[in-house]
XYZ file of C-alpha atoms in Angstrom:
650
model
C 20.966 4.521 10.082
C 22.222 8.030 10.614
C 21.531 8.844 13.956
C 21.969 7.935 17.336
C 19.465 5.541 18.679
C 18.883 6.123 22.434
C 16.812 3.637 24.563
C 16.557 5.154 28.441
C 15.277 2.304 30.200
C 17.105 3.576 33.842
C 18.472 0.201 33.620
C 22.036 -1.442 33.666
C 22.979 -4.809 32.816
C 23.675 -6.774 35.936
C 27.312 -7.988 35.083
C 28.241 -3.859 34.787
C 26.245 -3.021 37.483
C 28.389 -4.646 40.241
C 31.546 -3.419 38.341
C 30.282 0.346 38.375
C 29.461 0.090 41.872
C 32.586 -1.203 42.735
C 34.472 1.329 40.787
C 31.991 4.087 41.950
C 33.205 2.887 45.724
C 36.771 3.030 44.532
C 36.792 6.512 42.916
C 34.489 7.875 45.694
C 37.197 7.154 48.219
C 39.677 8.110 45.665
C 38.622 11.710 44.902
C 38.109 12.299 49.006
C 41.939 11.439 49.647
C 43.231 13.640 46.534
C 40.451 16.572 47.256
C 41.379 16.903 51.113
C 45.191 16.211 50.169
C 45.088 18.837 48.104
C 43.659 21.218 49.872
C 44.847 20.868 53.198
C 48.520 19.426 52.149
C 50.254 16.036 52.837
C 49.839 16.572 56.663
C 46.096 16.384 56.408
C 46.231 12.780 55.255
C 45.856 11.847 59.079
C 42.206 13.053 59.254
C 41.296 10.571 55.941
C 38.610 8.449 57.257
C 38.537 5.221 55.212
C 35.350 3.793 53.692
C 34.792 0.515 55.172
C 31.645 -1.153 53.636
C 33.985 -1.836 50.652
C 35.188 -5.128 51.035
C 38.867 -6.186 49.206
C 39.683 -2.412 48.268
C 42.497 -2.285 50.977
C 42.760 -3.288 54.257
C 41.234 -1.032 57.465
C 43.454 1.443 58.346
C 43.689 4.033 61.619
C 44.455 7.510 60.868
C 47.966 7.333 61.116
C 48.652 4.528 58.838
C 46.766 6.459 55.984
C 49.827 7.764 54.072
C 51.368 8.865 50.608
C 52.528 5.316 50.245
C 48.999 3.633 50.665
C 47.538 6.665 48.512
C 49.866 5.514 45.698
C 48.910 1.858 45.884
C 44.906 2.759 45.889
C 45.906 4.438 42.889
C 47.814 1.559 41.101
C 44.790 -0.719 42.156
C 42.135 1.176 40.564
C 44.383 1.773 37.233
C 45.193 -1.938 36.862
C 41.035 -2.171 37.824
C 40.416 -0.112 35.367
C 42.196 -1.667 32.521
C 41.175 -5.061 33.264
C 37.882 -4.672 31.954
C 37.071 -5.638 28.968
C 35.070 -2.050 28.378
C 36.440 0.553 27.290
C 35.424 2.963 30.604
C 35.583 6.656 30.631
C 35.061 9.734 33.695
C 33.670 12.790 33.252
C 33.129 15.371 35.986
C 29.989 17.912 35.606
C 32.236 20.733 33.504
C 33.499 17.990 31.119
C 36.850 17.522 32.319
C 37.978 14.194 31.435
C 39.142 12.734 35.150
C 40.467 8.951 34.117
C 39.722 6.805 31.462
C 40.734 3.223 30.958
C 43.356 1.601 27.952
C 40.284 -0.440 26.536
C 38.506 3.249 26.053
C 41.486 3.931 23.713
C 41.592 1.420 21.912
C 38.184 1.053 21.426
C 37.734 5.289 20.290
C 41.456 5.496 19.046
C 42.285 8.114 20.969
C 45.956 10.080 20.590
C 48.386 9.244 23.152
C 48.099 12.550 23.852
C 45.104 13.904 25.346
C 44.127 17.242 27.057
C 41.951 16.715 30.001
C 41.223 20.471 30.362
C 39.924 21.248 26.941
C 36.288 21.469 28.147
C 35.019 22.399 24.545
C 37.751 20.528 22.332
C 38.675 17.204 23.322
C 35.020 16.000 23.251
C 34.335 16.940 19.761
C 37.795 16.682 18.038
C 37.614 12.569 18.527
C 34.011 11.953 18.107
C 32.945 13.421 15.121
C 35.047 12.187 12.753
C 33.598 8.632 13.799
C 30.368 8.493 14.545
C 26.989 8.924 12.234
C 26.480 12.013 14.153
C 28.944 13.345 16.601
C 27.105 16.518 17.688
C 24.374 14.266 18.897
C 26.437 12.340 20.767
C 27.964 15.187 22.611
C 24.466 16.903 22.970
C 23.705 13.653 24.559
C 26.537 13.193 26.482
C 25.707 16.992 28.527
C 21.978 16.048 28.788
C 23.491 12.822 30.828
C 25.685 15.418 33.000
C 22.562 17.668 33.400
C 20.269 14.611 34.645
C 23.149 12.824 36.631
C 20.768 10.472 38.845
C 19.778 8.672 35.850
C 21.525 5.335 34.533
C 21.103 5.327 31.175
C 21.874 2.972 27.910
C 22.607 4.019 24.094
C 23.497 2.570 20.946
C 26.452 4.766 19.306
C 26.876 3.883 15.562
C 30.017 4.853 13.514
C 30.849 5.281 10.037
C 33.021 2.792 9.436
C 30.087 0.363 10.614
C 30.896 -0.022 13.659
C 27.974 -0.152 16.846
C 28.857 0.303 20.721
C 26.481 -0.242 23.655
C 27.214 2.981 26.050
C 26.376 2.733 29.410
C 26.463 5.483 32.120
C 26.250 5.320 35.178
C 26.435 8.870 37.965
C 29.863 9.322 40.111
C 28.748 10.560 43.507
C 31.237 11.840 46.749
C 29.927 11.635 49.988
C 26.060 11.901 48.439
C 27.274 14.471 45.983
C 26.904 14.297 42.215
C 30.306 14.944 40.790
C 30.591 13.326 37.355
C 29.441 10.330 35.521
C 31.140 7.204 34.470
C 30.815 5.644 31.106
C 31.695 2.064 29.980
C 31.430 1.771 26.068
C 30.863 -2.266 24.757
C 31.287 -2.879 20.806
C 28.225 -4.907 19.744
C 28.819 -4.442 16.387
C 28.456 -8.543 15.480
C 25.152 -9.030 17.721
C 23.501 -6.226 16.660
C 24.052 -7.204 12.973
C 22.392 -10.388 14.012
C 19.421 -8.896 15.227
C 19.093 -6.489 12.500
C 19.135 -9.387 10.035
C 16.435 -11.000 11.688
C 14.240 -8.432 11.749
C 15.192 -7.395 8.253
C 14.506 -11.158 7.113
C 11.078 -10.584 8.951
C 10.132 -7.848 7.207
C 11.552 -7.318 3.797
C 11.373 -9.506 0.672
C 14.873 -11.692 0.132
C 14.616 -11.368 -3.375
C 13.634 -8.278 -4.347
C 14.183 -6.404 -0.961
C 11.405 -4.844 -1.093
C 8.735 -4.688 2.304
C 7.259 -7.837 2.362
C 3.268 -8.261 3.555
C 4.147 -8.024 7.471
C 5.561 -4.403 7.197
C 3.689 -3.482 4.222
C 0.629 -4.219 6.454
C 2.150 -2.151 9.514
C 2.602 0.581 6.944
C -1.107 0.676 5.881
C -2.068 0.585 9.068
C -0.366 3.561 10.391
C -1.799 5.621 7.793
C -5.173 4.834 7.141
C -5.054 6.150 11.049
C -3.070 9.287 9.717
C -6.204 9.389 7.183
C -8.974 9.004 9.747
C -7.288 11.813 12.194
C -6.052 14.208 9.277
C -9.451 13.839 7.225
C -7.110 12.285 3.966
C -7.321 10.018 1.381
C -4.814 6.990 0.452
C -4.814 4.768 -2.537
C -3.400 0.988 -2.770
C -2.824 -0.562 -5.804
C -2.382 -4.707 -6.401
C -0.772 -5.706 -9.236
C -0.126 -8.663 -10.776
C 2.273 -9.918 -13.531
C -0.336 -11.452 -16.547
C 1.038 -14.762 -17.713
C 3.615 -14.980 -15.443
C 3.497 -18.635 -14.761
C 4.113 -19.300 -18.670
C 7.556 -17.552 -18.236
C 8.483 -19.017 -14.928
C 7.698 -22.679 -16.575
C 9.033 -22.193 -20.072
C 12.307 -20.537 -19.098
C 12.768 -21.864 -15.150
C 12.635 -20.280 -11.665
C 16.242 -18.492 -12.523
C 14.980 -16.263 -15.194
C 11.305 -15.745 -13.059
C 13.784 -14.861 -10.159
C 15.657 -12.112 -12.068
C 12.389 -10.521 -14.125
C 10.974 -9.954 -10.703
C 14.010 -8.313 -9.243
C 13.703 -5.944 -12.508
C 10.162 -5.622 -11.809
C 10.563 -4.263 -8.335
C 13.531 -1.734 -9.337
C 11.250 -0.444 -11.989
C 8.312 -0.052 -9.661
C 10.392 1.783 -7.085
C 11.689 4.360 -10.147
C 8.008 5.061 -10.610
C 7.199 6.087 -6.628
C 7.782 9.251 -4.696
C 10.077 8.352 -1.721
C 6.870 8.613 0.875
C 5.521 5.594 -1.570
C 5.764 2.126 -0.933
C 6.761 -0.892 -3.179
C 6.134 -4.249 -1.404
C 5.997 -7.292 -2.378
C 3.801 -9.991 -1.536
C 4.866 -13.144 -2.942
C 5.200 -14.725 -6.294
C 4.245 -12.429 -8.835
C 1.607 -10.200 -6.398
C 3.225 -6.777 -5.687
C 1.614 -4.129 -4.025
C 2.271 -0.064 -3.865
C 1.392 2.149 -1.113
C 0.558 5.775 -2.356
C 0.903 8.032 0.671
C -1.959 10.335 1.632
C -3.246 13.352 -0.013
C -5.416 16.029 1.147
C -7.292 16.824 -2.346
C -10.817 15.946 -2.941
C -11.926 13.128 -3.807
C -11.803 13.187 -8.094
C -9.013 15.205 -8.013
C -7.279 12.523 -6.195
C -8.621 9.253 -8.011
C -7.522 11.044 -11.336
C -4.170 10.931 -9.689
C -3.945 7.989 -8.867
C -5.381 6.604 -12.343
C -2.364 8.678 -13.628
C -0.164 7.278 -11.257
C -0.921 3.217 -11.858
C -1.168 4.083 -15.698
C 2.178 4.991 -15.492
C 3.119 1.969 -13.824
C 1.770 0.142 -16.345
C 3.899 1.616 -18.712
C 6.609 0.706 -16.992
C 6.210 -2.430 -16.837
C 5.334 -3.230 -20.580
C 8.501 -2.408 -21.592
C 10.520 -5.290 -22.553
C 13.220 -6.481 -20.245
C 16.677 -8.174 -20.989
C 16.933 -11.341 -18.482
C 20.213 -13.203 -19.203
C 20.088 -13.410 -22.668
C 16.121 -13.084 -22.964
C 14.241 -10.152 -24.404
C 10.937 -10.829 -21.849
C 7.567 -9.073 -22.026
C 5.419 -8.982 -19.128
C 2.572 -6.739 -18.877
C 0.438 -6.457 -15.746
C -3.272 -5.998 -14.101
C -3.667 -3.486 -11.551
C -6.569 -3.153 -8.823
C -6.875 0.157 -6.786
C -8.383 0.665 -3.813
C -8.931 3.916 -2.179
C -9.306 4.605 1.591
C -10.669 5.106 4.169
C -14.231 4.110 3.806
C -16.243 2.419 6.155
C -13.835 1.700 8.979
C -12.256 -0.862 7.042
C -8.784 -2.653 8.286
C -5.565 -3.154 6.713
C -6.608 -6.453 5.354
C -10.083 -5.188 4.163
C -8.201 -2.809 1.641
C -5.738 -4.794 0.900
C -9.072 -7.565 -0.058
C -10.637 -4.587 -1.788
C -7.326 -4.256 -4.059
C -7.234 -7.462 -4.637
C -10.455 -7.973 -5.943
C -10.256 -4.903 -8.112
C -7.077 -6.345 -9.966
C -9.248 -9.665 -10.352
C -11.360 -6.996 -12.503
C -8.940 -5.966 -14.818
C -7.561 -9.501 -15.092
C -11.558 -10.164 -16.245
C -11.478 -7.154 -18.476
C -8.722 -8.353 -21.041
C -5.654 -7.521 -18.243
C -2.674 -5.004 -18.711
C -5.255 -2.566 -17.370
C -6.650 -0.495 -14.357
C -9.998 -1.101 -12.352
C -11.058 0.642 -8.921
C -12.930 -1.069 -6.866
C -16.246 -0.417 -6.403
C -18.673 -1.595 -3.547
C -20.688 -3.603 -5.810
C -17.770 -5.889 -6.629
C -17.637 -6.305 -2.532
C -21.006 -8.033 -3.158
C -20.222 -10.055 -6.600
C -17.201 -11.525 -4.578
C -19.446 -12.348 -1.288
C -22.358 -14.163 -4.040
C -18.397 -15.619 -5.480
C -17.532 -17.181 -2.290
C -21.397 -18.123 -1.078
C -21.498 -20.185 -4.470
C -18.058 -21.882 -3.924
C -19.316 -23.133 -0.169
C -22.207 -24.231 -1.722
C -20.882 -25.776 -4.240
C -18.453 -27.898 -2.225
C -21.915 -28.791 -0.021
C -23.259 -29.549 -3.372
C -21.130 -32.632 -3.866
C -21.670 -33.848 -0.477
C -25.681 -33.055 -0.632
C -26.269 -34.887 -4.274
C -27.301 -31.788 -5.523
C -25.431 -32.268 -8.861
C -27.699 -34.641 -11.523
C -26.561 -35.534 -14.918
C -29.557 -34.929 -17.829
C -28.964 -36.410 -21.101
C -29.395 -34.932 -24.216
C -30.742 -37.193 -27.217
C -28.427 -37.354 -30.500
C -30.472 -38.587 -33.496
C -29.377 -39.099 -37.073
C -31.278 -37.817 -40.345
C -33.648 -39.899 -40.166
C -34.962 -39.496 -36.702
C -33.334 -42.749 -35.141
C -31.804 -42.297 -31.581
C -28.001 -42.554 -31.578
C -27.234 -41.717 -28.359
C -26.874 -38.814 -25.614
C -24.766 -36.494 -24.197
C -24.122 -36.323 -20.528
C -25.028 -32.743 -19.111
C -24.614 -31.804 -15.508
C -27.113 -29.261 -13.780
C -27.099 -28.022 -10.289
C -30.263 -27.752 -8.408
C -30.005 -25.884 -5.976
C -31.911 -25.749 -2.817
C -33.091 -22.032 -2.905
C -31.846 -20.940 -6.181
C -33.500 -23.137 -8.380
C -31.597 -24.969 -11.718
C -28.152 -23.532 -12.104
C -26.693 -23.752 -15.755
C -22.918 -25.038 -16.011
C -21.999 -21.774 -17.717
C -22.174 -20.000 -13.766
C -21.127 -23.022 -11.792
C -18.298 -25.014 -13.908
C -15.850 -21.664 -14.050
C -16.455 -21.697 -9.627
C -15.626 -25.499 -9.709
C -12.439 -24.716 -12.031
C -11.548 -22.340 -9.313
C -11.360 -24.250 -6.262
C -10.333 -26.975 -7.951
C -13.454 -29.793 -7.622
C -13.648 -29.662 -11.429
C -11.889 -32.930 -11.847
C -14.260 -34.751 -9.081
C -16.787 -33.845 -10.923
C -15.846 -34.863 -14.111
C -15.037 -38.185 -12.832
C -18.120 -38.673 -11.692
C -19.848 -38.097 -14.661
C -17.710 -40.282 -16.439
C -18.364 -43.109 -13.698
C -22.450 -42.964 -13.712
C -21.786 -42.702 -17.965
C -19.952 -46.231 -18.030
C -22.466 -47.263 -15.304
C -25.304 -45.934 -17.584
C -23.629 -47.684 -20.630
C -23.644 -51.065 -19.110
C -27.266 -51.040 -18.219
C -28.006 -50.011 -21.636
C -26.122 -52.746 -23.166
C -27.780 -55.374 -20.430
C -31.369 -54.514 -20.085
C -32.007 -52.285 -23.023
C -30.286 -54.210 -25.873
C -33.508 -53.396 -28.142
C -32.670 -49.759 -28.435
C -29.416 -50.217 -30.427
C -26.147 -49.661 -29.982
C -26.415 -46.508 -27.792
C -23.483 -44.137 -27.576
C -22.957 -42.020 -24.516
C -20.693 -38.318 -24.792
C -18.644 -36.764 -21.780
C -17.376 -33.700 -21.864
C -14.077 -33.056 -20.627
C -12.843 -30.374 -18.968
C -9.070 -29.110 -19.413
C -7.952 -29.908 -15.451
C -9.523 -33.172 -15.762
C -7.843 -33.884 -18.899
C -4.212 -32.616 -17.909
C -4.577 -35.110 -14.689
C -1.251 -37.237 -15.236
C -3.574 -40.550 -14.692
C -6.344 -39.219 -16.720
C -6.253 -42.463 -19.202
C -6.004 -44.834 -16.606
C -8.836 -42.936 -14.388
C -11.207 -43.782 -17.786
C -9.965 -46.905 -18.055
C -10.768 -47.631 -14.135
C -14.127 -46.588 -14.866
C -14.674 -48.983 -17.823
C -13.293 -51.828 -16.024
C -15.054 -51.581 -12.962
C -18.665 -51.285 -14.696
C -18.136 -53.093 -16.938
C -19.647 -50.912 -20.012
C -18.437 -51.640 -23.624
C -15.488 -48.701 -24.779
C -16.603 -48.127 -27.886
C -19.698 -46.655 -26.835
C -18.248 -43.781 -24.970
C -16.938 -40.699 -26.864
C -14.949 -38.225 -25.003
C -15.907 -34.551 -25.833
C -12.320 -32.176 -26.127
C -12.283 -28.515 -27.072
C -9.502 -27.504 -29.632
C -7.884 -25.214 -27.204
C -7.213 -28.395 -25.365
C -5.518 -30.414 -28.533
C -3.145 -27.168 -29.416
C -1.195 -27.214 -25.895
C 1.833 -30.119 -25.559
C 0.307 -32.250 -28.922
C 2.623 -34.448 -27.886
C 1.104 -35.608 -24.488
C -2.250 -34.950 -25.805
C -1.394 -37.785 -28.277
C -0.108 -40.202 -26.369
C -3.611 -39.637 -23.448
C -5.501 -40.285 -26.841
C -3.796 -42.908 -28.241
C -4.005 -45.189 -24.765
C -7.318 -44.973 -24.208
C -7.920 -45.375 -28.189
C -6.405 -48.612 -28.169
C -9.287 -48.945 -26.036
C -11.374 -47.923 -28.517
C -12.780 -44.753 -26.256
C -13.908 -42.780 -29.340
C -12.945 -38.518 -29.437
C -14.769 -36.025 -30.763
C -13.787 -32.051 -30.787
C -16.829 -30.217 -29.131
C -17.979 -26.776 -30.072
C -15.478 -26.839 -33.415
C -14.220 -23.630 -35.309
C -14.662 -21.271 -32.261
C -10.691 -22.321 -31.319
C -7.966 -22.939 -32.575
C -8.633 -24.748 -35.842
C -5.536 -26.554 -37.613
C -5.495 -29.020 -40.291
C -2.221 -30.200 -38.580
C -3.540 -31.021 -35.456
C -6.901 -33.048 -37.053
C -4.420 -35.400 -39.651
C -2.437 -36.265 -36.326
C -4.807 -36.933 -33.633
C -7.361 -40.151 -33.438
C -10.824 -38.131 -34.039
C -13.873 -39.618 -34.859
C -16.161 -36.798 -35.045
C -16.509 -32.913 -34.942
C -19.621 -31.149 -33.081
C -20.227 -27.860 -35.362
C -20.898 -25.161 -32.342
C -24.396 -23.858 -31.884
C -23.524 -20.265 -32.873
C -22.841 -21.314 -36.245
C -25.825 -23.470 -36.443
C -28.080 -20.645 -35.270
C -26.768 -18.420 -37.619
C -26.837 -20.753 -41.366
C -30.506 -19.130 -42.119
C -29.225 -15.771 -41.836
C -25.288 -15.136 -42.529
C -24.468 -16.259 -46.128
C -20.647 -16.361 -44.585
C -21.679 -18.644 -41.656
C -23.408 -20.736 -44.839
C -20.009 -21.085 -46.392
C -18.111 -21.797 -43.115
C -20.233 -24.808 -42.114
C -20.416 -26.186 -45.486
C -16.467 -26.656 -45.489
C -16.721 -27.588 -41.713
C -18.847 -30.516 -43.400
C -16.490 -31.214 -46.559
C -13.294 -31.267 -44.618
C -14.733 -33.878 -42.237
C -15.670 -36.085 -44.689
C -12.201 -35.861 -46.489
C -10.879 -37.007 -43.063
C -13.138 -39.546 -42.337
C -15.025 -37.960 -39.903
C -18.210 -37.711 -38.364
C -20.160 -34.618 -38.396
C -22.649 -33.847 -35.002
C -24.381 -30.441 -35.108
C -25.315 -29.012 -31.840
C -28.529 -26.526 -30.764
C -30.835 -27.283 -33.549
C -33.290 -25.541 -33.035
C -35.750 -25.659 -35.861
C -36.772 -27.706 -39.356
C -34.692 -25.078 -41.129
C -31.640 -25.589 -39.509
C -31.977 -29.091 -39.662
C -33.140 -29.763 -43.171
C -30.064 -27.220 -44.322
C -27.522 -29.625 -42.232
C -29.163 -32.701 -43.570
C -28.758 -31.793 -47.074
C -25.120 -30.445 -46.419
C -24.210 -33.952 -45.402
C -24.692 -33.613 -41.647
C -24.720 -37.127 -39.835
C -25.781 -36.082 -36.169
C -28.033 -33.662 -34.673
C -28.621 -32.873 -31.510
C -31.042 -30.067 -30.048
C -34.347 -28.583 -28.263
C -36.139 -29.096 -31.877
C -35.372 -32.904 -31.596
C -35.597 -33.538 -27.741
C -34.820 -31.400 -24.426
C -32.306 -33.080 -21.903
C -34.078 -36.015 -19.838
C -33.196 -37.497 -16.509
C -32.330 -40.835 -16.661
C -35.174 -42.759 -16.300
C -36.954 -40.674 -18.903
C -33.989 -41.017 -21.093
C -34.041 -44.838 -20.875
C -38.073 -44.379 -21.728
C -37.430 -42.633 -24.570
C -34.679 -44.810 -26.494
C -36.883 -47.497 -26.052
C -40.060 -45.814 -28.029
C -38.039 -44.027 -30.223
C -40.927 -41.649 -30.362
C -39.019 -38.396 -31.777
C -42.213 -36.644 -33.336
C -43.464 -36.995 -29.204
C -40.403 -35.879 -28.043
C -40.677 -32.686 -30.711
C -44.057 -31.824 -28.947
C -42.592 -31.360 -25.641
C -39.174 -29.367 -26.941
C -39.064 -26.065 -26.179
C -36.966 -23.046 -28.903
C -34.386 -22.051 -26.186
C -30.491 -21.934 -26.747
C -29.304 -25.222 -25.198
C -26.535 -24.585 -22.542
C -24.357 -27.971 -22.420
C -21.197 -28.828 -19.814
């Protein structure tokens, strides 16, 4: 800070308030007996009256006993008063004039042994303005307080070696009459440097010193006001790193720490110094772009420029002890003021903006837009319905018939539909992505899993006639990372009961790819089991031969879009035809999914295909329909009441 902070409050601490007054007392009775001694000579001493409301000064004297000698000791008294205290204490009359000053005040200003009392326009400056942040203000300051002597005032005086001193002042009156001021400096250098931490540490970012939300917040305040008064526009922009979490993991919180810390010194190169960087926390920064006065376009097409730039920025690679790091970034911009929004509305608006370009592919820019104010309101209506859904029964569990070439039921896969009070059916494709979010995904999959052993050992007690009926779960990637995933399937088996080798758990091949190593050893406990795995919706991931010789498969389910598309794409032909040959080198089964129609399924039947499942064959059936139907067998009735639509399974 370069300049001297001033804080008038016409107040004075109490513990310097009695000693001012007391030395006030002192030096008013002090400058009567030199003024009249002057001027009317040593014989005038006899017409001194004495103050006497001052208590331990001296003791009460007549006229006569007022001499030289007791002039002298008054003298001594207030100089050995005077540098007692533990301020440094300086006197001023109204021209300047330095009248006393105390050995603390030199020490404290190092002052020359030698200084001239009567340089009104020298002394003043020729000490202080070599020392402090700015001496002319001080002095300015200094003859303001001599102009406006029936104030008491308090200042903070920084230097430039670091130091800060608490100046008080405090107005020297004789007989009623202004004739000077009194100052008492006070080094606070140590407390203030105390409070200044804590308020930095309240307000800025430890590790990337950058604003943190409380000031960045204060900031945004102030000038969407300066926007609404001044008729301008501002722009915020929310960024956040894309696959941050992957470094932070991989390489530790160390390397995380110091990519950030690069992050926010490149993001301050790329602002203007009325800008703001701040950061938020974790890998969520935002910039404040200060007001313009241009119109509208003009100033979004700045702004576009402006976070594109940032964006390049930020892809470039960075060096992190001994890593070469790449880390692009998403960006949300909103622009302001709108609709009497707050601080935290635009900082929302941002926010949902960047969730935009995350949705877009990220390393990109999106504005936000009033219609994304509503997709986030439907966003957060569906997850507080969906969390009332659990609690309601809302969720049901259809099942979808599997059949083999021949028309004979095999089994069914579990599929989870919402109904929903006022919206009708919802599909998993809208509602599993909202329970991934707020994190219910895993209750739900364990309850599917529960009612599908439950389901199982009915089967296997009251409907032994049908066959040995296989039930499928699908299982989502949070459920399946769970650290007690095995043991939460093999809860469920034990507890109802329901024979293991009739369930199959459904994985995607994205899900097999990530630590093979733990996604082994899941599969291999509950295969000793004998819990049976099949890959679901296979050749749309990441397919590797490596990956299906190591893990404990039983079957592959060819993905719809591939079986939708054998009539008329001679390349989809050739891809499901070796989806079909490489499972049966392996040993696998083969389960095609959405069939739709007698071509698709007399192509896959010929090709080798051991499992269909699809509208053609059977739409999904609630339980006790299900449980019907794999007791009649009746597929050509169950054709009759199929309908030609794309299936949509969890």
């Amino acid at each position: 800070m370069s300049e001297l902070d001033m804080t008038d409050d016409g107040s004075v601490a109490p513990d310097l308030r009695s000693e001012l007054e007391v030395l006030g007392d002192r030096m008013d009775e002090l400058d009567t007996l030199i003024s009249r001694s002057v001027s009317r000579g040593p014989d005038s001493l006899e017409n001194v009256r004495p103050t006497t409301h001052v208590e331990g000064l001296w003791p009460l004297a007549t006229t006569e006993q007022a001499d030289v000698h007791q002039l002298q000791e008054i003298i001594s008294l207030l100089k050995a008063t005077l540098n007692s205290t533990t301020d440094g204490i300086l006197v001023l009359d109204n021209d300047l004039r330095v009248v006393i000053y105390n050995t603390k005040f030199v020490t404290l200003w190092e002052i020359p042994e030698t200084l001239d009392r009567d340089d009104k326009k020298g002394w003043l400056r020729a000490f202080t303005a070599p020392l402090m942040e700015n001496g002319e203000r001080f002095i300015h300051r200094i003859r303001d307080q001599l102009s406006h002597t029936d104030e008491a005032t308090r200042d903070i005086l920084r230097f430039t070696d670091g130091r800060i001193f608490e100046s008080r002042s405090h107005p020297q009156l004789i007989e009623g009459e202004i004739v000077g001021r009194v100052w008492s400096f006070r080094d606070v250098t140590k407390q203030r440097q105390a409070q200044e931490l804590v308020e930095y540490q309240a307000t800025y970012d430890p590790l990337t010193d950058l604003p943190n939300r409380r000031l960045l917040l204060d900031r945004l305040n102030q000038m969407l006001a300066r926007c609404r008064r001044h008729d301008r526009i501002g722009a915020l922009l929310f960024l956040d790193l894309d696959n941050f979490k992957t470094i932070n993991d991989t390489l530790g919180h160390p390397i995380g720490d110091a990519l950030l810390q690069q992050v926010a010194r490149r993001l301050t190169d790329c602002l203007r110094r009325e800008d703001t960087a701040a950061r938020l926390g974790g890998d969520e920064f935002v910039l404040l772009l200060a007001e313009e006065s241009a119109v509208l376009d003009e100033f979004t097409h700045q702004v576009d420029m402006a976070a594109n730039k940032v964006l390049a920025a930020l892809s470039e690679p960075y060096e992190v002890h001994g890593h070469r790091l790449y880390a692009t970034t998403s960006i949300g911009v909103a622009l302001f003021p709108q609709n009497g929004e707050t601080a935290d509305d635009v900082l929302m608006q941002a926010d949902t903006a960047m969730y935009r370009a995350k949705e877009a592919g990220r390393n990109t820019v999106r504005f936000f837009l009033p219609s994304m104010r509503k997709s986030s309101e439907e966003q957060l209506q569906m997850q507080n319905d969906l969390r009332q859904a659990l609690e309601r029964n809302e969720l049901k569990i259809l099942w979808q018939p599997k059949h083999d070439f021949s028309g004979n039921t095999l089994g069914a896969e579990a599929l989870l539909r919402w109904e929903h009070p006022t919206r009708g059916l919802i599909m998993p494709a809208e509602f599993i992505p909202v329970a991934e979010d707020i994190g219910i995904i895993t209750s739900l999959g364990n309850r599917v899993l529960e009612v599908s052993c439950n389901l199982l050992r009915k089967i296997a007690d009251e409907y032994a006639e049908a066959g040995p009926i296989h039930l499928s779960v699908n299982i989502s990637p949070q459920q399946f990372q769970q650290a007690d995933f095995a043991m939460q399937v093999a809860h469920f088996l034990k507890i109802s009961g329901a024979n293991p080798t009739r369930l199959t758990l459904e994985l995607t091949e994205n899900m097999l790819v990530t630590n093979l190593d733990e996604v082994m050893a899941k599969m291999l406990d509950l295969k000793s089991l004998g819990v049976r795995f099949s890959i679901d919706d296979f050749g749309t991931g990441y397919s590797s031969m490596a990956y299906l010789k190591r893990l404990p498969l039983d079957e592959i389910k060819i993905d719809r879009s591939f079986v939708n598309d054998i009539i008329r794409d001679p390349e989809t032909v050739s891809i499901v035809e070796a989806i079909i040959t490489m499972a049966s080198k392996l040993g696998l089964s083969v389960v095609a999914e959405g069939v739709e129609n007698s071509r698709e399924f007399d192509f896959l039947r010929k090709r080798g295909c051991h499992c269909f499942q699809g509208y053609m064959l059977c739409q999904p059936l609630d339980e006790a329909a299900f449980l019907e139907f794999i007791m009649d067998g009746n597929v050509s009735d169950a054709r009759k009441n199929g309908t030609q639509s794309v299936f949509e399974g969890f």
